[in-house]
Amino acid sequence: MIRRALRLGLGPGLLGRGLGGHREGSTLDWHGKVSEIKKKIQSVLPGGAWSPLCDTSHLPPEHSDVVIVGGGVLGLSVAYWLKRLEKRQGAIRVLVVERDHTYSQASTVLSVGGIRQQFSLPENIQLSLFSVEFLRNINEYLAVVDDPPLDLQFNPSGYLFLASEEGATIMENNVKVQRQQGAKVCLMSPEQLRKKFPWMNTEGVALASYGLENEGWFDPWCLLQGLRRKVQSMGVLFCHGEVTRFVSSSNHMETAIGEKVTLKRIHEVHVKVDHSQEYQPVECSIVVNAAGAWSGRIAELAGIGKGPSGTLQGTKLPVEPRKRYVYLWHCPQGPGLEAPLVADPSGAYFRREGLSNNYLGGCSPAEEEEPDPGNLEVDHDFFQEKVWPHLAQRVPAFETLKVRRAWAGYYDYNTFDQNGVVGPHPLVVNMYFATGFSGHGLQQAPAVGRAVAEVMLEGHFQTINLSPFLFSRFYLGEKAQEHCII
């Protein structure tokens, strides 16, 4: 019964899940109560005029309709689309909680900023097609009066995936799906590769797929700041702090065939503010888990996965931090301005960075060699032993490259199928997800934010059907496996 219900799709929208009414009355009622409290305090204080007893400007508000945990591009995109799609301006009060207010460890700004349509799943292709249209017309979406226009520095040089003999058939099938979804991708033989990219050694390459339009890379920091600037102008509130607790109520139910389930609803989010031991309880109707690599921890705070093994209640959010290194090197004789982002069959990748023969690249480690995610220290030996040999084999000029600097960032890695988690939790009925994209969250953020907002407001996906990305697939064992992960 539970399995059949989960496959039927989504339930009511945000109105049905709680935003239509709060335990303590509407937003207007709440402000009215605050006004009454102020008057009562004023009546017993000397002086007459109201003045706050202490500075609370660093604290989040006591009430917000929606609390978004995570202020990276995914969380900000959800905030943007909620405000853009709201029926009446100012109808929805949105709070974004971000613990790293400098974004020094944010996955967004530590990424290589790529965008592509070369995925194996139709949903991922559609997400990236929507997002590239958003990025190409960024100032139509994110312009703010009297502020300068955004310049994403979008470089449309494309992605070039290389396949060995073993992977050639899979690549052909992927390209067929990509073309069906409207992506402009062509297949290239080794001979065509040598002619177009003479700096490349095609040994071991049987086939390649090349993005002809709407692929390349852009400035992630610009997108992040553009979204933040825009949502602030739309009335979204921000808090620098960490979510430490959820207060929820439970409703025990039994299905027609005797299966017992417990539905939970979050009523309050506790936020510990920076450089303080105090926390602020925030009453809310909806929580969005957009905490990236740490979204698994946020889910646990809400009680997700804390139940008998093999049950829906015991199904965890399978998202964890995975550390990835990015290296920047210089090579005077390296590939020129026409070079795309190249993804080698070995897993190594690289792209140009600027106009001075600098390059960015790296490689995801084997499962058994995953580095400790407890810090962002860089393993330089990893480049020498696992990355550079593949780069030099593919581009002989890279034999003489010089690494200039390196950094590490986090993937919000979905261990189940390396794909995003979007939409509501089936039991914690007012927690929604926008996480788990395993390295392609930045490029798909504009589309994912819209999808989550649509589900919250209307009860179903409208622009792109992302039902395969719902949380319920983890319990049902139905993988939405993405094979094109870099």
Tab-separated table of C-alpha atoms in Angstrom:
chain	number	residue	atom	x	y	z
A	1	MET	CA	0.000	0.000	0.000
A	2	ILE	CA	2.753	2.447	0.959
A	3	ARG	CA	4.782	1.546	-2.127
A	4	ARG	CA	1.763	2.043	-4.403
A	5	ALA	CA	0.965	5.408	-2.813
A	6	LEU	CA	4.547	6.592	-3.227
A	7	ARG	CA	4.459	5.744	-6.932
A	8	LEU	CA	1.229	7.702	-7.467
A	9	GLY	CA	3.116	10.966	-7.184
A	10	LEU	CA	2.971	14.146	-5.138
A	11	GLY	CA	0.260	15.325	-2.819
A	12	PRO	CA	-1.175	18.778	-2.256
A	13	GLY	CA	0.903	21.869	-2.728
A	14	LEU	CA	2.191	24.257	-0.141
A	15	LEU	CA	-1.299	25.273	0.932
A	16	GLY	CA	-2.180	21.667	1.669
A	17	ARG	CA	1.115	21.018	3.473
A	18	GLY	CA	0.893	23.906	5.864
A	19	LEU	CA	1.593	27.351	4.457
A	20	GLY	CA	-2.089	28.204	4.298
A	21	GLY	CA	-2.288	28.453	8.090
A	22	HIS	CA	0.118	28.504	11.031
A	23	ARG	CA	-0.358	27.079	14.483
A	24	GLU	CA	-0.148	30.572	15.917
A	25	GLY	CA	-2.243	32.326	13.267
A	26	SER	CA	-1.386	34.085	10.021
A	27	THR	CA	1.617	36.323	9.337
A	28	LEU	CA	-0.595	39.382	9.862
A	29	ASP	CA	-1.867	37.952	13.166
A	30	TRP	CA	1.725	37.394	14.252
A	31	HIS	CA	2.757	40.982	13.588
A	32	GLY	CA	-0.350	42.101	15.460
A	33	LYS	CA	0.679	40.067	18.503
A	34	VAL	CA	4.180	41.535	18.423
A	35	SER	CA	2.650	45.010	18.386
A	36	GLU	CA	0.473	44.167	21.407
A	37	ILE	CA	3.474	42.785	23.304
A	38	LYS	CA	5.439	45.958	22.615
A	39	LYS	CA	2.601	48.082	23.948
A	40	LYS	CA	2.398	46.010	27.135
A	41	ILE	CA	6.146	46.297	27.741
A	42	GLN	CA	6.006	50.016	27.010
A	43	SER	CA	3.279	50.495	29.628
A	44	VAL	CA	5.521	49.212	32.420
A	45	LEU	CA	8.777	50.878	31.320
A	46	PRO	CA	9.721	54.432	32.241
A	47	GLY	CA	10.051	56.926	29.434
A	48	GLY	CA	7.098	56.207	27.205
A	49	ALA	CA	8.647	55.633	23.731
A	50	TRP	CA	9.374	52.097	22.599
A	51	SER	CA	13.019	51.145	22.378
A	52	PRO	CA	14.427	47.610	22.197
A	53	LEU	CA	15.925	46.212	25.390
A	54	CYS	CA	18.885	44.765	23.497
A	55	ASP	CA	20.264	44.562	19.978
A	56	THR	CA	18.722	41.562	18.222
A	57	SER	CA	19.577	42.564	14.649
A	58	HIS	CA	21.920	39.582	14.336
A	59	LEU	CA	19.118	37.125	15.118
A	60	PRO	CA	16.770	35.556	12.578
A	61	PRO	CA	13.075	36.486	12.727
A	62	GLU	CA	10.806	34.641	15.149
A	63	HIS	CA	8.576	33.540	12.302
A	64	SER	CA	9.064	32.732	8.615
A	65	ASP	CA	6.749	30.894	6.238
A	66	VAL	CA	9.684	29.092	4.615
A	67	VAL	CA	13.107	28.386	6.120
A	68	ILE	CA	15.761	27.393	3.569
A	69	VAL	CA	18.743	25.621	5.127
A	70	GLY	CA	21.702	26.416	2.899
A	71	GLY	CA	22.518	29.682	1.134
A	72	GLY	CA	24.399	28.322	-1.891
A	73	VAL	CA	23.043	28.594	-5.430
A	74	LEU	CA	20.457	25.831	-4.920
A	75	GLY	CA	18.991	27.396	-1.785
A	76	LEU	CA	19.066	30.874	-3.319
A	77	SER	CA	17.421	29.594	-6.488
A	78	VAL	CA	14.554	28.094	-4.473
A	79	ALA	CA	14.164	31.446	-2.681
A	80	TYR	CA	14.173	33.325	-6.000
A	81	TRP	CA	11.494	31.185	-7.639
A	82	LEU	CA	9.298	31.180	-4.537
A	83	LYS	CA	9.243	34.966	-4.593
A	84	ARG	CA	8.891	35.180	-8.363
A	85	LEU	CA	6.004	32.718	-8.499
A	86	GLU	CA	4.118	33.887	-5.414
A	87	LYS	CA	0.573	34.975	-6.273
A	88	ARG	CA	0.788	38.260	-4.376
A	89	GLN	CA	3.946	40.260	-3.760
A	90	GLY	CA	5.116	39.775	-0.194
A	91	ALA	CA	2.739	36.873	0.412
A	92	ILE	CA	5.497	34.417	1.378
A	93	ARG	CA	8.115	35.239	3.987
A	94	VAL	CA	11.368	33.405	3.214
A	95	LEU	CA	14.423	33.035	5.465
A	96	VAL	CA	17.748	31.636	4.203
A	97	VAL	CA	20.097	30.226	6.870
A	98	GLU	CA	23.750	29.871	5.854
A	99	ARG	CA	26.480	28.913	8.311
A	100	ASP	CA	29.445	29.865	6.070
A	101	HIS	CA	28.636	33.512	5.375
A	102	THR	CA	32.017	34.042	3.631
A	103	TYR	CA	31.300	31.061	1.327
A	104	SER	CA	34.960	30.092	1.787
A	105	GLN	CA	34.038	26.383	1.858
A	106	ALA	CA	30.961	26.559	-0.360
A	107	SER	CA	30.793	24.008	-3.168
A	108	THR	CA	29.473	26.737	-5.469
A	109	VAL	CA	32.562	28.924	-5.502
A	110	LEU	CA	35.087	26.062	-5.351
A	111	SER	CA	33.787	24.383	-8.499
A	112	VAL	CA	35.104	24.729	-12.064
A	113	GLY	CA	31.837	26.347	-13.169
A	114	GLY	CA	30.902	24.036	-16.039
A	115	ILE	CA	27.525	23.592	-17.722
A	116	ARG	CA	26.609	20.836	-20.178
A	117	GLN	CA	23.728	18.880	-21.618
A	118	GLN	CA	25.747	15.704	-22.084
A	119	PHE	CA	24.014	13.516	-19.507
A	120	SER	CA	22.501	10.063	-19.743
A	121	LEU	CA	19.107	10.886	-18.184
A	122	PRO	CA	16.470	13.014	-19.977
A	123	GLU	CA	15.672	14.867	-16.754
A	124	ASN	CA	19.256	16.052	-16.323
A	125	ILE	CA	19.418	17.170	-19.950
A	126	GLN	CA	16.188	19.144	-19.554
A	127	LEU	CA	17.430	20.737	-16.328
A	128	SER	CA	20.624	21.938	-18.003
A	129	LEU	CA	18.791	23.209	-21.110
A	130	PHE	CA	16.518	25.302	-18.881
A	131	SER	CA	19.466	26.531	-16.821
A	132	VAL	CA	21.594	27.580	-19.780
A	133	GLU	CA	18.721	29.707	-21.075
A	134	PHE	CA	18.541	31.303	-17.617
A	135	LEU	CA	22.295	31.956	-17.589
A	136	ARG	CA	22.395	33.359	-21.120
A	137	ASN	CA	19.635	35.827	-20.184
A	138	ILE	CA	20.814	36.347	-16.631
A	139	ASN	CA	20.013	40.055	-16.455
A	140	GLU	CA	16.431	39.501	-17.570
A	141	TYR	CA	15.988	37.356	-14.453
A	142	LEU	CA	18.327	38.865	-11.863
A	143	ALA	CA	18.584	42.561	-12.721
A	144	VAL	CA	18.226	44.919	-9.740
A	145	VAL	CA	17.320	48.582	-10.231
A	146	ASP	CA	20.320	50.936	-9.986
A	147	ASP	CA	22.784	48.021	-9.674
A	148	PRO	CA	25.243	47.173	-12.471
A	149	PRO	CA	24.394	44.265	-14.794
A	150	LEU	CA	25.852	40.841	-14.125
A	151	ASP	CA	28.648	39.456	-16.296
A	152	LEU	CA	28.894	35.674	-15.910
A	153	GLN	CA	31.825	35.546	-18.359
A	154	PHE	CA	30.152	32.593	-20.035
A	155	ASN	CA	32.594	30.775	-22.306
A	156	PRO	CA	30.656	28.594	-24.809
A	157	SER	CA	33.562	26.333	-25.771
A	158	GLY	CA	31.636	23.112	-25.173
A	159	TYR	CA	32.388	19.791	-23.512
A	160	LEU	CA	34.296	17.027	-25.267
A	161	PHE	CA	33.753	13.529	-23.837
A	162	LEU	CA	36.166	10.821	-24.981
A	163	ALA	CA	35.199	7.138	-24.980
A	164	SER	CA	37.241	3.979	-25.226
A	165	GLU	CA	36.119	1.009	-27.301
A	166	GLU	CA	34.361	-0.316	-24.228
A	167	GLY	CA	32.385	2.888	-23.675
A	168	ALA	CA	31.586	3.766	-27.302
A	169	THR	CA	28.164	2.078	-27.416
A	170	ILE	CA	27.079	3.762	-24.176
A	171	MET	CA	28.188	7.117	-25.601
A	172	GLU	CA	26.171	6.557	-28.791
A	173	ASN	CA	23.074	5.764	-26.728
A	174	ASN	CA	23.624	8.827	-24.532
A	175	VAL	CA	23.965	11.131	-27.531
A	176	LYS	CA	20.759	9.735	-29.011
A	177	VAL	CA	18.906	10.659	-25.808
A	178	GLN	CA	20.577	14.085	-25.697
A	179	ARG	CA	19.502	14.892	-29.257
A	180	GLN	CA	15.954	13.728	-28.543
A	181	GLN	CA	15.807	16.260	-25.719
A	182	GLY	CA	17.004	19.086	-27.970
A	183	ALA	CA	20.711	19.218	-27.142
A	184	LYS	CA	23.121	20.031	-29.973
A	185	VAL	CA	25.732	17.278	-29.719
A	186	CYS	CA	27.772	15.547	-32.420
A	187	LEU	CA	29.813	12.348	-32.487
A	188	MET	CA	33.424	12.507	-33.675
A	189	SER	CA	35.809	9.809	-34.841
A	190	PRO	CA	39.488	9.754	-33.797
A	191	GLU	CA	40.415	11.096	-37.230
A	192	GLN	CA	38.009	14.019	-36.880
A	193	LEU	CA	39.394	14.712	-33.415
A	194	ARG	CA	42.981	14.886	-34.682
A	195	LYS	CA	41.949	17.259	-37.454
A	196	LYS	CA	39.991	19.643	-35.171
A	197	PHE	CA	42.256	19.362	-32.110
A	198	PRO	CA	45.789	18.642	-33.393
A	199	TRP	CA	47.216	18.993	-29.878
A	200	MET	CA	45.409	15.793	-28.825
A	201	ASN	CA	46.742	12.251	-28.778
A	202	THR	CA	43.789	9.997	-29.697
A	203	GLU	CA	45.406	6.715	-28.672
A	204	GLY	CA	42.808	4.604	-26.859
A	205	VAL	CA	39.908	6.792	-28.072
A	206	ALA	CA	37.236	5.061	-30.164
A	207	LEU	CA	34.614	7.816	-30.171
A	208	ALA	CA	33.948	11.321	-28.841
A	209	SER	CA	30.877	13.448	-28.200
A	210	TYR	CA	31.154	17.212	-28.600
A	211	GLY	CA	28.687	19.849	-27.410
A	212	LEU	CA	28.102	22.333	-30.220
A	213	GLU	CA	25.895	24.825	-28.354
A	214	ASN	CA	25.047	25.918	-24.817
A	215	GLU	CA	27.976	24.177	-23.150
A	216	GLY	CA	31.057	25.632	-21.536
A	217	TRP	CA	31.827	27.347	-18.249
A	218	PHE	CA	31.033	30.532	-16.335
A	219	ASP	CA	31.859	32.421	-13.139
A	220	PRO	CA	30.120	30.640	-10.201
A	221	TRP	CA	30.790	33.509	-7.783
A	222	CYS	CA	28.983	35.943	-10.070
A	223	LEU	CA	25.903	33.698	-10.205
A	224	LEU	CA	25.924	33.276	-6.425
A	225	GLN	CA	26.208	37.010	-5.770
A	226	GLY	CA	23.647	37.809	-8.462
A	227	LEU	CA	21.081	35.484	-6.915
A	228	ARG	CA	21.781	36.778	-3.422
A	229	ARG	CA	21.471	40.406	-4.515
A	230	LYS	CA	18.221	39.720	-6.349
A	231	VAL	CA	16.462	37.762	-3.604
A	232	GLN	CA	17.392	40.399	-1.041
A	233	SER	CA	15.734	42.983	-3.285
A	234	MET	CA	12.653	40.718	-3.325
A	235	GLY	CA	12.433	40.709	0.470
A	236	VAL	CA	14.151	37.421	1.339
A	237	LEU	CA	15.765	37.469	4.791
A	238	PHE	CA	19.225	36.089	5.603
A	239	CYS	CA	20.753	34.705	8.760
A	240	HIS	CA	24.368	33.685	9.360
A	241	GLY	CA	24.034	30.693	11.625
A	242	GLU	CA	23.625	26.937	11.914
A	243	VAL	CA	20.460	24.890	12.233
A	244	THR	CA	20.821	22.728	15.335
A	245	ARG	CA	17.342	21.342	15.989
A	246	PHE	CA	13.845	20.882	14.628
A	247	VAL	CA	10.747	20.854	16.822
A	248	SER	CA	8.018	18.734	15.250
A	249	SER	CA	4.729	17.026	15.971
A	250	SER	CA	3.817	13.440	15.073
A	251	ASN	CA	0.689	11.780	13.821
A	252	HIS	CA	0.555	7.981	13.973
A	253	MET	CA	-1.470	6.308	11.257
A	254	GLU	CA	-2.263	2.833	9.991
A	255	THR	CA	-2.841	1.919	6.357
A	256	ALA	CA	-5.703	-0.240	5.097
A	257	ILE	CA	-3.481	-3.319	5.240
A	258	GLY	CA	-2.238	-2.634	8.762
A	259	GLU	CA	1.080	-0.920	8.031
A	260	LYS	CA	1.928	1.629	10.721
A	261	VAL	CA	3.420	4.943	9.656
A	262	THR	CA	4.278	8.117	11.547
A	263	LEU	CA	3.794	11.456	9.812
A	264	LYS	CA	5.816	14.356	11.187
A	265	ARG	CA	5.478	18.100	10.713
A	266	ILE	CA	8.210	20.572	11.612
A	267	HIS	CA	6.898	23.610	13.469
A	268	GLU	CA	10.097	25.254	14.661
A	269	VAL	CA	13.703	25.537	13.541
A	270	HIS	CA	16.422	26.356	16.071
A	271	VAL	CA	19.198	28.501	14.624
A	272	LYS	CA	22.469	29.001	16.496
A	273	VAL	CA	23.871	32.350	15.456
A	274	ASP	CA	27.542	32.999	14.690
A	275	HIS	CA	29.974	33.600	17.563
A	276	SER	CA	27.317	33.020	20.188
A	277	GLN	CA	25.945	30.268	22.366
A	278	GLU	CA	22.401	31.496	21.968
A	279	TYR	CA	19.903	30.146	19.483
A	280	GLN	CA	16.757	31.601	18.026
A	281	PRO	CA	13.636	29.467	17.523
A	282	VAL	CA	11.977	30.275	14.196
A	283	GLU	CA	8.388	29.189	13.710
A	284	CYS	CA	7.797	28.024	10.164
A	285	SER	CA	5.469	26.129	7.863
A	286	ILE	CA	7.999	24.734	5.378
A	287	VAL	CA	11.685	23.729	5.573
A	288	VAL	CA	13.848	23.337	2.467
A	289	ASN	CA	16.932	21.167	2.877
A	290	ALA	CA	19.464	22.702	0.492
A	291	ALA	CA	22.453	22.140	2.765
A	292	GLY	CA	24.584	20.531	0.059
A	293	ALA	CA	27.214	18.112	1.329
A	294	TRP	CA	25.757	18.432	4.843
A	295	SER	CA	22.125	17.828	3.901
A	296	GLY	CA	22.300	14.269	5.252
A	297	ARG	CA	22.959	15.694	8.722
A	298	ILE	CA	20.050	18.120	8.402
A	299	ALA	CA	17.788	15.234	7.404
A	300	GLU	CA	18.884	13.293	10.493
A	301	LEU	CA	18.030	16.285	12.693
A	302	ALA	CA	14.493	16.038	11.326
A	303	GLY	CA	14.344	12.339	12.267
A	304	ILE	CA	14.706	11.078	8.701
A	305	GLY	CA	16.202	7.589	8.634
A	306	LYS	CA	15.604	6.971	12.327
A	307	GLY	CA	13.416	3.914	12.101
A	308	PRO	CA	13.562	0.152	11.549
A	309	SER	CA	15.815	-0.936	8.695
A	310	GLY	CA	13.965	-1.677	5.477
A	311	THR	CA	11.084	0.656	6.273
A	312	LEU	CA	10.273	4.055	4.809
A	313	GLN	CA	10.795	5.582	8.241
A	314	GLY	CA	14.244	3.988	8.431
A	315	THR	CA	15.320	5.157	4.967
A	316	LYS	CA	18.142	7.689	5.208
A	317	LEU	CA	18.963	10.539	2.839
A	318	PRO	CA	22.050	8.987	1.160
A	319	VAL	CA	23.954	12.238	0.671
A	320	GLU	CA	27.418	12.751	2.120
A	321	PRO	CA	30.408	15.074	1.588
A	322	ARG	CA	33.005	13.888	-0.906
A	323	LYS	CA	36.204	15.897	-1.253
A	324	ARG	CA	37.369	16.796	-4.767
A	325	TYR	CA	40.629	18.508	-5.747
A	326	VAL	CA	40.963	21.185	-8.425
A	327	TYR	CA	44.415	22.022	-9.762
A	328	LEU	CA	45.484	25.060	-11.764
A	329	TRP	CA	48.541	24.750	-13.962
A	330	HIS	CA	50.422	26.719	-16.597
A	331	CYS	CA	51.622	25.289	-19.903
A	332	PRO	CA	52.960	27.718	-22.565
A	333	GLN	CA	52.511	25.205	-25.413
A	334	GLY	CA	49.142	23.908	-24.230
A	335	PRO	CA	45.830	23.850	-26.163
A	336	GLY	CA	44.660	27.196	-27.517
A	337	LEU	CA	41.484	29.237	-27.282
A	338	GLU	CA	39.410	26.667	-29.180
A	339	ALA	CA	39.919	24.015	-26.490
A	340	PRO	CA	36.714	22.687	-24.889
A	341	LEU	CA	36.408	21.109	-21.477
A	342	VAL	CA	37.863	17.653	-22.125
A	343	ALA	CA	36.711	14.601	-20.149
A	344	ASP	CA	39.084	11.666	-20.633
A	345	PRO	CA	38.027	7.982	-20.342
A	346	SER	CA	40.388	7.753	-17.346
A	347	GLY	CA	38.212	10.232	-15.444
A	348	ALA	CA	40.699	13.099	-15.728
A	349	TYR	CA	39.385	16.400	-17.101
A	350	PHE	CA	40.680	19.872	-17.893
A	351	ARG	CA	39.629	23.207	-19.366
A	352	ARG	CA	41.253	26.534	-20.139
A	353	GLU	CA	41.287	29.240	-17.492
A	354	GLY	CA	41.619	32.715	-18.982
A	355	LEU	CA	43.814	33.684	-21.924
A	356	SER	CA	47.335	33.029	-20.620
A	357	ASN	CA	47.753	29.281	-21.131
A	358	ASN	CA	46.445	28.415	-17.709
A	359	TYR	CA	44.259	25.347	-17.179
A	360	LEU	CA	41.997	23.888	-14.494
A	361	GLY	CA	41.472	20.186	-14.010
A	362	GLY	CA	41.374	17.155	-11.795
A	363	CYS	CA	39.966	13.660	-11.464
A	364	SER	CA	37.523	11.917	-9.145
A	365	PRO	CA	39.254	9.238	-7.053
A	366	ALA	CA	38.306	5.567	-7.064
A	367	GLU	CA	35.737	4.585	-4.441
A	368	GLU	CA	38.351	2.863	-2.293
A	369	GLU	CA	40.616	5.941	-2.453
A	370	GLU	CA	38.105	8.572	-1.325
A	371	PRO	CA	39.974	11.181	0.762
A	372	ASP	CA	38.960	12.194	4.268
A	373	PRO	CA	36.255	14.886	3.952
A	374	GLY	CA	37.014	16.214	7.408
A	375	ASN	CA	39.119	19.049	5.962
A	376	LEU	CA	39.839	20.797	2.662
A	377	GLU	CA	43.570	20.142	2.548
A	378	VAL	CA	44.915	19.330	-0.927
A	379	ASP	CA	46.796	16.139	-1.740
A	380	HIS	CA	49.426	17.242	-4.273
A	381	ASP	CA	50.678	13.678	-4.692
A	382	PHE	CA	47.248	12.791	-6.072
A	383	PHE	CA	47.899	15.090	-9.013
A	384	GLN	CA	51.337	13.648	-9.673
A	385	GLU	CA	50.219	10.034	-9.430
A	386	LYS	CA	46.592	9.985	-10.619
A	387	VAL	CA	45.949	13.062	-12.761
A	388	TRP	CA	49.076	14.258	-14.517
A	389	PRO	CA	49.972	10.921	-16.208
A	390	HIS	CA	46.552	10.833	-17.925
A	391	LEU	CA	46.758	14.506	-18.903
A	392	ALA	CA	50.232	14.103	-20.391
A	393	GLN	CA	49.184	10.980	-22.268
A	394	ARG	CA	46.201	12.767	-23.822
A	395	VAL	CA	47.908	16.149	-24.420
A	396	PRO	CA	51.677	15.642	-24.914
A	397	ALA	CA	52.305	19.357	-24.285
A	398	PHE	CA	51.198	18.805	-20.685
A	399	GLU	CA	54.417	16.848	-20.060
A	400	THR	CA	55.976	20.189	-19.112
A	401	LEU	CA	53.097	21.759	-17.182
A	402	LYS	CA	53.725	23.593	-13.896
A	403	VAL	CA	51.090	23.463	-11.153
A	404	ARG	CA	50.604	26.942	-9.745
A	405	ARG	CA	47.940	26.384	-7.118
A	406	ALA	CA	45.218	23.991	-6.015
A	407	TRP	CA	42.174	23.820	-3.783
A	408	ALA	CA	39.557	21.352	-2.623
A	409	GLY	CA	35.771	21.517	-2.487
A	410	TYR	CA	32.862	19.250	-1.647
A	411	TYR	CA	30.437	17.250	-3.769
A	412	ASP	CA	27.029	16.666	-2.180
A	413	TYR	CA	27.439	13.056	-3.219
A	414	ASN	CA	24.378	10.847	-3.546
A	415	THR	CA	25.735	7.359	-2.870
A	416	PHE	CA	22.534	5.731	-4.199
A	417	ASP	CA	22.565	6.874	-7.835
A	418	GLN	CA	24.648	10.088	-8.059
A	419	ASN	CA	21.563	12.144	-8.854
A	420	GLY	CA	19.648	14.979	-7.261
A	421	VAL	CA	16.955	14.691	-4.606
A	422	VAL	CA	14.061	17.062	-5.300
A	423	GLY	CA	10.669	17.555	-3.676
A	424	PRO	CA	9.008	16.648	-0.370
A	425	HIS	CA	9.778	13.882	2.088
A	426	PRO	CA	6.886	11.384	2.239
A	427	LEU	CA	6.758	11.267	6.062
A	428	VAL	CA	8.256	14.556	7.246
A	429	VAL	CA	5.582	16.229	5.199
A	430	ASN	CA	6.851	19.814	5.239
A	431	MET	CA	10.532	19.186	4.503
A	432	TYR	CA	11.540	19.598	0.866
A	433	PHE	CA	14.862	18.654	-0.740
A	434	ALA	CA	17.147	20.363	-3.245
A	435	THR	CA	20.380	18.437	-2.829
A	436	GLY	CA	22.484	15.413	-3.797
A	437	PHE	CA	23.476	16.441	-7.320
A	438	SER	CA	26.953	14.932	-6.983
A	439	GLY	CA	28.826	17.695	-8.786
A	440	HIS	CA	26.235	19.096	-11.207
A	441	GLY	CA	24.113	21.121	-8.781
A	442	LEU	CA	25.641	24.486	-9.744
A	443	GLN	CA	24.808	24.183	-13.412
A	444	GLN	CA	21.271	22.935	-12.775
A	445	ALA	CA	20.406	25.263	-9.886
A	446	PRO	CA	18.158	27.676	-11.838
A	447	ALA	CA	15.933	24.810	-13.020
A	448	VAL	CA	15.975	22.895	-9.730
A	449	GLY	CA	14.959	25.987	-7.776
A	450	ARG	CA	11.959	26.454	-10.044
A	451	ALA	CA	10.977	22.783	-9.750
A	452	VAL	CA	11.039	22.853	-5.938
A	453	ALA	CA	9.053	26.101	-5.857
A	454	GLU	CA	6.454	24.623	-8.219
A	455	VAL	CA	5.942	21.579	-6.015
A	456	MET	CA	5.663	23.724	-2.911
A	457	LEU	CA	3.155	26.130	-4.456
A	458	GLU	CA	1.150	23.865	-6.767
A	459	GLY	CA	1.700	20.348	-5.450
A	460	HIS	CA	3.326	19.003	-8.611
A	461	PHE	CA	6.147	19.632	-11.078
A	462	GLN	CA	5.129	21.851	-13.978
A	463	THR	CA	8.100	22.931	-16.110
A	464	ILE	CA	10.102	19.673	-15.882
A	465	ASN	CA	8.789	16.425	-14.398
A	466	LEU	CA	11.351	15.412	-11.798
A	467	SER	CA	9.334	12.599	-10.216
A	468	PRO	CA	12.253	10.153	-10.716
A	469	PHE	CA	14.253	12.371	-8.319
A	470	LEU	CA	11.828	12.121	-5.395
A	471	PHE	CA	13.076	10.809	-2.034
A	472	SER	CA	10.738	7.805	-2.220
A	473	ARG	CA	13.027	6.098	-4.762
A	474	PHE	CA	15.501	5.280	-1.997
A	475	TYR	CA	12.876	3.197	-0.189
A	476	LEU	CA	11.520	1.671	-3.402
A	477	GLY	CA	15.019	0.809	-4.667
A	478	GLU	CA	14.379	2.550	-7.995
A	479	LYS	CA	17.624	4.145	-9.117
A	480	ALA	CA	17.689	7.152	-11.434
A	481	GLN	CA	21.259	6.295	-12.398
A	482	GLU	CA	23.292	9.034	-14.044
A	483	HIS	CA	26.294	7.635	-15.905
A	484	CYS	CA	27.912	10.896	-17.026
A	485	ILE	CA	29.490	12.039	-13.761
A	486	ILE	CA	32.840	13.850	-13.858
